[in-house]
Coordinates of C-alpha atoms and ligand atoms in Angstrom, one line a residue:
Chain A
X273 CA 106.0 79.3 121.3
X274 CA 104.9 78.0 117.8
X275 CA 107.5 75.8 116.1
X276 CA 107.1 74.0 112.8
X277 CA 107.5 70.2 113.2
X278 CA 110.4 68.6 111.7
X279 CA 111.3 68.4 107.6
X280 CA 113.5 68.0 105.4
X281 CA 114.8 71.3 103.8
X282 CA 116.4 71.7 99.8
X283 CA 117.2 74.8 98.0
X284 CA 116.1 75.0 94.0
X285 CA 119.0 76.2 92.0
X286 CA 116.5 76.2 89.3
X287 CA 113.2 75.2 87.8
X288 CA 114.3 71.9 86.6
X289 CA 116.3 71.5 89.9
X290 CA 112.9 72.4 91.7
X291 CA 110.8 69.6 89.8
X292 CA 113.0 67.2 90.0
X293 CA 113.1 67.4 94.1
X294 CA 109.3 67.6 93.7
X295 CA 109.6 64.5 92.3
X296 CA 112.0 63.2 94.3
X297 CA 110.2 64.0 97.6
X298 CA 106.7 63.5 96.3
X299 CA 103.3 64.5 97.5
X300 CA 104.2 65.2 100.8
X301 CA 106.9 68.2 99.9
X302 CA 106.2 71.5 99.6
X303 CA 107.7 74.6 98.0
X304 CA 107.9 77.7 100.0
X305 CA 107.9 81.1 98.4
X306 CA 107.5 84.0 100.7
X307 CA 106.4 81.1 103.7
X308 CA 104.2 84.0 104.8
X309 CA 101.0 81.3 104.5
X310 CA 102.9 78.5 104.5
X311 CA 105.1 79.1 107.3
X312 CA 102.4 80.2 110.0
X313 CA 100.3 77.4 108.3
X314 CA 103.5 75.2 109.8
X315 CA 103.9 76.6 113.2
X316 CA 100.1 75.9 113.8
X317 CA 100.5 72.5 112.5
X318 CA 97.9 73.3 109.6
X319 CA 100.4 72.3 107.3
X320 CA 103.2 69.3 108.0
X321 CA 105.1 69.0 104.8
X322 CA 107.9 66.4 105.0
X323 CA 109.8 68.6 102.7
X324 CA 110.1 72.4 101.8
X325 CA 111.5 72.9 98.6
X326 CA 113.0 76.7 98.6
X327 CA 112.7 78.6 95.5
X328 CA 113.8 82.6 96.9
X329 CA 117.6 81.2 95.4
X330 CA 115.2 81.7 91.7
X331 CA 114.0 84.6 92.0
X332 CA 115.3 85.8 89.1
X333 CA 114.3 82.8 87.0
X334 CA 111.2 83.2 88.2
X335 CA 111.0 86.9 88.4
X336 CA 110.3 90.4 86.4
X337 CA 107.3 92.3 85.1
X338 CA 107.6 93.1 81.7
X339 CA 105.3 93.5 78.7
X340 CA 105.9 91.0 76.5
X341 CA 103.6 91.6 72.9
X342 CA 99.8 92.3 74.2
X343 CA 100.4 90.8 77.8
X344 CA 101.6 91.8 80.9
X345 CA 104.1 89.0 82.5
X346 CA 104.4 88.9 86.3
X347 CA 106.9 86.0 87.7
X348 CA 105.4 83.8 90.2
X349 CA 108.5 85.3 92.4
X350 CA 107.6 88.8 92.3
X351 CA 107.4 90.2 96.1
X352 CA 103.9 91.8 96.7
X353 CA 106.4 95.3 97.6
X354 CA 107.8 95.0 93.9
X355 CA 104.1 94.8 91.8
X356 CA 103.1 98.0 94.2
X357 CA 106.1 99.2 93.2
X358 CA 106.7 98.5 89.7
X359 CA 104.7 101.7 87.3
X360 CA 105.1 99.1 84.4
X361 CA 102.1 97.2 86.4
X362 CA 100.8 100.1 87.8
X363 CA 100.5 102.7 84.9
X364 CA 98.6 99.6 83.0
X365 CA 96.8 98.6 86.0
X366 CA 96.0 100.8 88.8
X367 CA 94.4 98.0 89.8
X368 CA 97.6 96.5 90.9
X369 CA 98.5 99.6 93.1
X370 CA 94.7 100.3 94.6
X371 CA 95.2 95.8 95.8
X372 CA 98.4 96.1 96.9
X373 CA 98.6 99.0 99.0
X374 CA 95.9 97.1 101.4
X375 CA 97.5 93.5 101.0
X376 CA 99.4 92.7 104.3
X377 CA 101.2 95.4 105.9
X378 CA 104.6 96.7 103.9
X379 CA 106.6 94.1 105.7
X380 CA 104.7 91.3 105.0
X381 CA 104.8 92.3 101.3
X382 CA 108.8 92.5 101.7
X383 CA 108.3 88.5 101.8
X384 CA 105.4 87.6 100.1
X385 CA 105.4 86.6 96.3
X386 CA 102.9 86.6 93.5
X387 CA 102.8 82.7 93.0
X388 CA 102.2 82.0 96.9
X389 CA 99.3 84.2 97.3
X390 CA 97.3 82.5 93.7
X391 CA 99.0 78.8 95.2
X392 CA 97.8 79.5 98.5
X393 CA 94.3 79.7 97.2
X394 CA 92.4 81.2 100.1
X395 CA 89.1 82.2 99.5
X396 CA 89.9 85.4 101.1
X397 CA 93.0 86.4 98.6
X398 CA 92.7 89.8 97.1
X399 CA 95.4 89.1 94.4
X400 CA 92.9 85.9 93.4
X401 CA 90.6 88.9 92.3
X402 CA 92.7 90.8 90.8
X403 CA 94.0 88.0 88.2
X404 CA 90.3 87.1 88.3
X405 CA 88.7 90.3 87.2
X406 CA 92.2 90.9 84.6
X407 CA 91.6 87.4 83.0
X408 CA 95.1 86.8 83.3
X409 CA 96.7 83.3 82.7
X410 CA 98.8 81.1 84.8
X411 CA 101.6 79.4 83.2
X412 CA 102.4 76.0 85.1
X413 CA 105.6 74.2 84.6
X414 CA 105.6 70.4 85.6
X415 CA 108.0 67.3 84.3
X416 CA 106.1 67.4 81.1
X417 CA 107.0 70.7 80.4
X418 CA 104.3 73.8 80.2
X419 CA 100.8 74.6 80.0
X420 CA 98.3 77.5 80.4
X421 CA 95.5 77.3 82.7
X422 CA 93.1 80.8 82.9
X423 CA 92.9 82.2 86.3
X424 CA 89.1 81.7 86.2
X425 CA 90.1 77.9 86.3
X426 CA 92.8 77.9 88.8
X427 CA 91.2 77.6 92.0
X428 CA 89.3 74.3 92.1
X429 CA 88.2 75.0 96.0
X430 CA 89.3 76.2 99.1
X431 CA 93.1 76.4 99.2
X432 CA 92.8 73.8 95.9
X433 CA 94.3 74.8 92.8
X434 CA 95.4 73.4 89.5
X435 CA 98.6 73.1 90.3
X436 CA 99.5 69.9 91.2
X437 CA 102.0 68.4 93.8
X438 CA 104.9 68.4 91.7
X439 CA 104.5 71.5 89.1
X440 CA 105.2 74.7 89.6
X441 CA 103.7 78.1 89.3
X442 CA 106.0 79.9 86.3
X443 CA 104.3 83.4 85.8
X444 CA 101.2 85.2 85.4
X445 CA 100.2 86.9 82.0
X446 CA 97.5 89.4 82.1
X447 CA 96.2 90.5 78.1
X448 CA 96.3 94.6 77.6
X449 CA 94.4 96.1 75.4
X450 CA 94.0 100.1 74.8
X451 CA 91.1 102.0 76.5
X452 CA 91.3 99.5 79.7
X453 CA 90.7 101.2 83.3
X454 CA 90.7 99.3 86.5
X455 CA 90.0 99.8 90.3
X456 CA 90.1 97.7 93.2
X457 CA 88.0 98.6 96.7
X458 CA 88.3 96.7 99.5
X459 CA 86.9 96.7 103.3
X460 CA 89.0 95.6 106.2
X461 CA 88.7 95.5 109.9
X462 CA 92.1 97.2 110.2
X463 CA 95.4 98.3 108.1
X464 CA 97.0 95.2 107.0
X465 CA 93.9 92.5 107.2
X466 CA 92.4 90.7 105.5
X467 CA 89.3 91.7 103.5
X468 CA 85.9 91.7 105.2
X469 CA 85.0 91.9 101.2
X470 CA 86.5 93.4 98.5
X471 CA 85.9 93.4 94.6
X472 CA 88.0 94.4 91.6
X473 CA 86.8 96.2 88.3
X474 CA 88.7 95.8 84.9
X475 CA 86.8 97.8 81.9
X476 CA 87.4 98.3 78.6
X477 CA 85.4 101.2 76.6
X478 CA 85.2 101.6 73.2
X479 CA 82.7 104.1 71.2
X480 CA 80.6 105.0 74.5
X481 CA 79.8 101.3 75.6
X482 CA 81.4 98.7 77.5
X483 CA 83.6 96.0 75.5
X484 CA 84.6 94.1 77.9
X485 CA 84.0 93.5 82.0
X486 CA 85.6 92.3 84.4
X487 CA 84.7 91.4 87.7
X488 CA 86.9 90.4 90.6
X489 CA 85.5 89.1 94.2
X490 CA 87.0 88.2 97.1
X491 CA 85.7 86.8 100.6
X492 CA 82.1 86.6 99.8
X493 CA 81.9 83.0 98.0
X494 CA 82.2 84.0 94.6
X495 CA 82.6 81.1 92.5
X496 CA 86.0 81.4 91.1
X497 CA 86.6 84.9 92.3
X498 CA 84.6 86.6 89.4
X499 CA 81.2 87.3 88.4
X500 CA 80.4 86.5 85.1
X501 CA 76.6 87.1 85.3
X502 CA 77.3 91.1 86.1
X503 CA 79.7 91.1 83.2
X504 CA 77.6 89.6 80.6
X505 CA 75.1 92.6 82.1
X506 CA 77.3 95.0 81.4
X507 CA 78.9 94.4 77.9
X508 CA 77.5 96.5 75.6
X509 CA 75.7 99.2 78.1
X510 CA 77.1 102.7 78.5
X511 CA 79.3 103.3 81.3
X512 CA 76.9 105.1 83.6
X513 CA 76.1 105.2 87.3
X514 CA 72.8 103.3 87.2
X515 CA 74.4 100.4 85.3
X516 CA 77.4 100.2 87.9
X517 CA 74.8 99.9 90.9
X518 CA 72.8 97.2 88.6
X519 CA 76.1 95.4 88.2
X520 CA 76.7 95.1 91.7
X521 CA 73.3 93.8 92.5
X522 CA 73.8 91.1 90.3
X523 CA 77.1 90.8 91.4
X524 CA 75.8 90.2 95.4
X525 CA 72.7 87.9 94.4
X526 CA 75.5 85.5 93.2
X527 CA 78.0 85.4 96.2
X528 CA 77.7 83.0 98.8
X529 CA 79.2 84.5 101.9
X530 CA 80.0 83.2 105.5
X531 CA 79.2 84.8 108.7
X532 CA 82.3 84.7 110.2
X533 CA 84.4 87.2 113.1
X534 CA 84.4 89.9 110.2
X535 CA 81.1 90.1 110.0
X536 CA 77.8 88.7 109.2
X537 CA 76.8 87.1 105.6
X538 CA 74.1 90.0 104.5
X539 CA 77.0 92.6 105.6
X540 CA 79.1 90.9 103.3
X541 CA 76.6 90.9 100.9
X542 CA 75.8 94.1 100.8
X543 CA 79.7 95.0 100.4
X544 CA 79.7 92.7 97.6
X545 CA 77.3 94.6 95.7
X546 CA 78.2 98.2 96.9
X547 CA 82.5 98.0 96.4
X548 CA 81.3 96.3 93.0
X549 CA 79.7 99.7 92.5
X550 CA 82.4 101.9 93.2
X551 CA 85.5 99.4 91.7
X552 CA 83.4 100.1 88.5
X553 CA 83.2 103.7 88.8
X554 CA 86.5 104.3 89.2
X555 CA 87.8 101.6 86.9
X556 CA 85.4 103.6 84.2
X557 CA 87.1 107.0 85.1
X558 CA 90.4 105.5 84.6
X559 CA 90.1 104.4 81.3
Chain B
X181 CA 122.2 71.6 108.6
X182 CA 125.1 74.1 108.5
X183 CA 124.8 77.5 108.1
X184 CA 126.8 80.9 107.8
X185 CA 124.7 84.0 108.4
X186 CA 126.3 87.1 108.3
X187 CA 124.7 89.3 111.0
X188 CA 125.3 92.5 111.9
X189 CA 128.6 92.5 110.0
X190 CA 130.0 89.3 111.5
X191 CA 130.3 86.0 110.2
X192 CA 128.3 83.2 112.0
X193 CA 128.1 79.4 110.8
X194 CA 126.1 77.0 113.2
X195 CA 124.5 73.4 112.7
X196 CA 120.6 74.0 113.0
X197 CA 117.8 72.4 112.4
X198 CA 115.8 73.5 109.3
X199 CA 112.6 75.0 111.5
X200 CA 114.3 76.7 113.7
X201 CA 112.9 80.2 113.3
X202 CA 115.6 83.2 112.5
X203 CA 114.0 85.2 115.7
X204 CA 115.1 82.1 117.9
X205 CA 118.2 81.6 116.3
X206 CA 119.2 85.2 116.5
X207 CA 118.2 85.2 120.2
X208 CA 118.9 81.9 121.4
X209 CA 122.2 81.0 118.9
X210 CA 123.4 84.2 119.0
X211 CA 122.3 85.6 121.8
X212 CA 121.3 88.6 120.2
X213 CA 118.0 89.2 122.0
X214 CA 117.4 92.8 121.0
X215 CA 115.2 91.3 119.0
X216 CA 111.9 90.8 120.4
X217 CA 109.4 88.3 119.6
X218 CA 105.3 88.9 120.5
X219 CA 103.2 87.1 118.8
X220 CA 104.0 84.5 117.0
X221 CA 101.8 85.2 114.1
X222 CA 103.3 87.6 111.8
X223 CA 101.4 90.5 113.1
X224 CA 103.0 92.8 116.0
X225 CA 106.2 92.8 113.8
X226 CA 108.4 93.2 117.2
X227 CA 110.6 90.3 115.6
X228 CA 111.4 93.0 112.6
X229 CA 115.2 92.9 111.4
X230 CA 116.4 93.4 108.4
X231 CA 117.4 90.8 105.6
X232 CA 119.6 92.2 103.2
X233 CA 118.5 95.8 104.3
X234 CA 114.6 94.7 103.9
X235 CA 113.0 94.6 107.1
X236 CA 111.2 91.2 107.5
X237 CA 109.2 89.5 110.6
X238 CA 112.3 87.4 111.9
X239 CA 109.3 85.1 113.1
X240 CA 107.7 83.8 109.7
X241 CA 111.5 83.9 108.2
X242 CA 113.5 80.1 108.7
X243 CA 116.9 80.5 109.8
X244 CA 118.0 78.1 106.9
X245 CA 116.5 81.1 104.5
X246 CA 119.0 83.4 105.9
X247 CA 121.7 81.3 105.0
X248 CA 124.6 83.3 103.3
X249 CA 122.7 86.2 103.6
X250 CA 123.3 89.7 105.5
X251 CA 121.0 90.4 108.7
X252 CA 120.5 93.7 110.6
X253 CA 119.2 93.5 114.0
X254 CA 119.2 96.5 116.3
X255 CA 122.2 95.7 117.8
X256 CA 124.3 96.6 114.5
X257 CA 123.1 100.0 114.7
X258 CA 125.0 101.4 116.6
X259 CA 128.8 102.3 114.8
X260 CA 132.1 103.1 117.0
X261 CA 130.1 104.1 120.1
X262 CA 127.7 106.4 118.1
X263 CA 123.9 106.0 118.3
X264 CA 122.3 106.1 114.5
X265 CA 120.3 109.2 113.9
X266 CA 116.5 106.9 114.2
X267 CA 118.0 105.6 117.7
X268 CA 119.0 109.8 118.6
X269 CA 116.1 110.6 117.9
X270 CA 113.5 107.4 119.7
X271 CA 115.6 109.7 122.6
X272 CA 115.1 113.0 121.6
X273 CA 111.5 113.0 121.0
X274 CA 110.6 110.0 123.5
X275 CA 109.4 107.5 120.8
X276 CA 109.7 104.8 123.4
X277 CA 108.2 103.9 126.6
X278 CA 108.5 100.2 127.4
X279 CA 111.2 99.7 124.3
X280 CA 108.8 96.0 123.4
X281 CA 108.3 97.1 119.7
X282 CA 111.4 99.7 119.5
X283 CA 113.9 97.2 117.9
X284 CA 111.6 96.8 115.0
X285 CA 110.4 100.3 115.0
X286 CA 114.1 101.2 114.9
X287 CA 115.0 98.4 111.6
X288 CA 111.8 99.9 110.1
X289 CA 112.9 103.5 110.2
X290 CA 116.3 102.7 109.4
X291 CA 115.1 100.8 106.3
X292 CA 112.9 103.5 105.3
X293 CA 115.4 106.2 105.9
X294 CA 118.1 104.6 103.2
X295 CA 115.4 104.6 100.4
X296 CA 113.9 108.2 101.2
X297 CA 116.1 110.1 103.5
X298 CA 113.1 112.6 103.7
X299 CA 109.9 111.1 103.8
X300 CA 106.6 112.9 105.0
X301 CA 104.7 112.3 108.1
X302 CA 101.8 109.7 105.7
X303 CA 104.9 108.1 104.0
X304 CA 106.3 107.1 107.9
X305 CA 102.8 106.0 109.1
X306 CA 102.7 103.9 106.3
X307 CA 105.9 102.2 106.8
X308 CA 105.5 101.4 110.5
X309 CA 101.7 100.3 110.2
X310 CA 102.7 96.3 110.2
X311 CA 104.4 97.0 113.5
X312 CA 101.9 97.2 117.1
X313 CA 103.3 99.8 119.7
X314 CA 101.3 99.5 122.8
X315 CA 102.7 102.6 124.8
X316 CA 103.0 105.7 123.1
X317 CA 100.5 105.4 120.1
X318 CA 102.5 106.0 117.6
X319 CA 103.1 109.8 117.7
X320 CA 106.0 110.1 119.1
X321 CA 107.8 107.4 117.2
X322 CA 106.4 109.4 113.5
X323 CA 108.0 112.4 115.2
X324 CA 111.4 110.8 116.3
X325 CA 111.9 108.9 113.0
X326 CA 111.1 112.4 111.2
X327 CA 113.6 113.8 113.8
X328 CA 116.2 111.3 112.6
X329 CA 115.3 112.5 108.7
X330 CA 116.0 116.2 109.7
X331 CA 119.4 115.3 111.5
X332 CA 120.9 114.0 108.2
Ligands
FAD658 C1 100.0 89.2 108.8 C2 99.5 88.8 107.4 C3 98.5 89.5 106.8 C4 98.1 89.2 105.5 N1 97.1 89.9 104.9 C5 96.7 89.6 103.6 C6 95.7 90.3 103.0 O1 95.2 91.3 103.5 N2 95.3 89.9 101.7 C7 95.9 88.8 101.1 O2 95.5 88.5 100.0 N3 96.9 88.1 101.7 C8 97.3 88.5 102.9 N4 98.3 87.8 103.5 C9 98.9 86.7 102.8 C10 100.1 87.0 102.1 O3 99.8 88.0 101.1 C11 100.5 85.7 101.5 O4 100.8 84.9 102.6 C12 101.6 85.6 100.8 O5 101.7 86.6 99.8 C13 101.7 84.2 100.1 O6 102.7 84.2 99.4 P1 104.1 83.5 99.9 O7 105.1 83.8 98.9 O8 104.4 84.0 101.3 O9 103.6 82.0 99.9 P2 104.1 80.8 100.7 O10 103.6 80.8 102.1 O11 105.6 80.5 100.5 O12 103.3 79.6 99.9 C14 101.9 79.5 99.9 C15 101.5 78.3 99.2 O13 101.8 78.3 97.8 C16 102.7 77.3 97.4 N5 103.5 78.0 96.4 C17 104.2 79.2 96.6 N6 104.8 79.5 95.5 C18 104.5 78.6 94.5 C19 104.9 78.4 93.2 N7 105.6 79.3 92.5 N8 104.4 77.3 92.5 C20 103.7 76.4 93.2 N9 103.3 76.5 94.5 C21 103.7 77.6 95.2 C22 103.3 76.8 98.7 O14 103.7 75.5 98.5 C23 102.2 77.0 99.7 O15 101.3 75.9 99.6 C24 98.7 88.1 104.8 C25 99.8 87.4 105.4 C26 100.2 87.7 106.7 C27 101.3 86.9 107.4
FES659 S1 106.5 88.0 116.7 FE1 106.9 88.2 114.6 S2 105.3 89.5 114.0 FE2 104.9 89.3 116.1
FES660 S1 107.2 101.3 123.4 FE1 106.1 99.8 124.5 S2 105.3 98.7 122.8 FE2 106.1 100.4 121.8

């Protein structure tokens, strides 16, 4: 039997609430969200926070999905079950839908939120790709009040990320812009894992040619979950077949994958390269 | 810490301690131990009850969460001596064989059920595929929660 070993518990009643027992219990507290990282994390004794600091009680506060002017907002509280489901995300960004339809299993996206998958920063985190290969924004909110840090800067390592010990993930915003199509492919050992590789694709076209790329990558080292070299490639190219598989090789040469028990590091790879492929066809086709 | 949990319609408030795990309070508080618990890691989704009608893995859940909240757990299925339509039809169409993952299996369906009373055969796959069923390999519990949809 796994049990978590001892802590202190508080609920937030708010965001202010929640910073201020941040503050109050220090570094060694930790918010839960969902707890579907943080609580296994616990009853393996990965994680022994001396505090959790429950925010479910603001999931409103820290809630919705709305368009707000040229951006898409996503609380840090919205359930992986409630993006999947939500056609304002969706219709934008079938992106969203093509992610979380293979995040988890639906019962495991009952629980889990938005904000703990980015906070959780595992180099294995599809959503990490999504918001990477979007160029979405984080908004933090700490004692000093807010900032804005891009997703491309959020992840500072292996479950590291720019949020520090007493801040708190607000929201996601994710710019729209017309002519945008987006797909996400991903390969797992079985329904509900995690991803052997997978890779997102946002494009924008505008008179025949790419605008704007974006490139998403999860599981195979990708600095920062993205791959800026295979964008800068394909800015300003038609939107053809030959340019997608170029795209992906460029994609690949940059990743540094792991062998690990889902599979070798050239395997990965070659994934890398070849879902790169097919994210951007179909992101093309949808836009 | 004190709690009050309302589970399966009745009121419960007990001192516990804040990782204690809702499966372990439900079966070892309560002493409701219908619901099953594999394997500890969030996977087998045997521990599944539902939280304010949402079916969640009662494993990866803290009993302190569930505090002032509603609970399912199979045995509040069951009304006045009358099976539910997903549990008639786990017996009509044999979607058990050992009963391990059935508690869940039941939640699940039930769950499912009250947001799409008629959902296809991919629909149910879909919903059940975070929960393991060593015995019967799933076709006869697809067919017995499509059995309960029919009975409606
Ligand atoms: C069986 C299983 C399968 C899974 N499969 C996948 C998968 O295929 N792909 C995938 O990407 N993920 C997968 N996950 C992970 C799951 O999606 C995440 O665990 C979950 O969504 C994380 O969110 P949470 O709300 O549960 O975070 P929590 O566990 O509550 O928190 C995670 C971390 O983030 C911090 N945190 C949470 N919210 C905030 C906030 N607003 N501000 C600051 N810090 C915060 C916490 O302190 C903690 O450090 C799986 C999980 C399980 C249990
Ligand atoms: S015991 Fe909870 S998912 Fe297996
Ligand atoms: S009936 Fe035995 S595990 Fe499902």
């Amino acid at each position: 039997m796994q049990v978590p070993a001892t802590f202190e518990y508080e609920r937030a009643e708010s965001v202010p609430h929640a910073l201020e027992l941040l503050e109050r219990y220090g570094p060694e507290a930790r918010v839960v969200a969902g707890g579907h990282s943080l609580i296994p994390m616990m009853k393996l004794r990965l994680a022994q926070p001396e505090a959790l600091i429950d925010i479910n009680g603001l999931a409103d506060e820290l809630g919705g999905i709305a368009v707000e002017g040229d951006e898409l907002a996503i609380g840090a509280m919205v359930r992986h079950t409630e993006l999947l489901e939500s056609a304002t995300a969706t219709d934008l960004f079938p992106i969203f839908r093509d992610a979380e339809r293979v995040i988890a299993d639906p019962i495991v996206r009952n629980r889990g939120t938005v904000g703990g998958s980015l906070c959780q920063g595992d180099p294995s985190e599809d959503l990490s790709a999504v918001f990477a290969a979007l160029r979405a924004t984080a908004v933090i909110q700490g004692p000093g009040g807010m900032r804005t840090v891009p997703v491309r800067r959020f992840h500072q390592g292996p479950y590291e990320t720019a949020v520090e010990p007493n801040e708190l993930l607000i929201q996601l915003r994710v710019p729209v812009a017309a002519g945008t199509g987006s797909a996400y492919e991903k390969v797992e050992r079985r329904v509900g894992d995690w991803p052997v590789a997978a890779a997102g694709a946002v494009l924008r076209i505008e008179g025949g040619v790419i605008a704007r790329a974006g490139i998403g990558l999860t599981a195979v080292g990708a600095a920062h979950f993205c791959a800026p070299e295979a964008e800068a490639y394909l800015e300003g190219r038609a939107p053809d077949e030959e340019a997608f598989a170029q795209a992906g090789r460029i994609a690949a040469e940059h990743c540094e994958p792991h062998a690990d028990q889902r599979g070798p590091a050239d395997y990965k790879r070659h994934l890398a390269a070849e879902l790169t492929r097919r994210a951007l066809a179909r992101a093309a086709g949808r836009s | 810490m004190r709690i009050t949990v309302s589970v399966n319609g009745q009121s419960y408030t007990r001192d516990v301690e804040p990782r204690l795990l809702l499966v372990h309070f439900l079966r070892d508080e309560l002493d409701l131990t219908g619901t099953h618990w594999g394997c500890d890691t969030s996977n087998c989704g045997v521990c599944t009850v539902q939280l304010d009608g949402v079916p969640v893995k009662s494993c990866t859940v803290l009993a302190v969460m569930a505090d002032g909240h509603e609970v399912t757990t199979v045995e509040g299925l069951e009304r006045d001596g009358e099976l539910d339509a997903v549990q008639k039809g786990f017996v009509e169409c044999h979607g058990l064989q050992c009963g391990f993952c059935t508690p869940g299996m039941l939640l699940t369906a039930r769950a499912l059920l009250d947001r799409d009373p008629d959902p296809d055969e991919a629909r149910i796959r879909e919903a059940i595929s975070g929960q393991l069923c060593r015995c019967t390999g799933y076709e006869n519990i697809v067919r017995s929660i499509r059995w309960a949809a029919e009975a409606r």
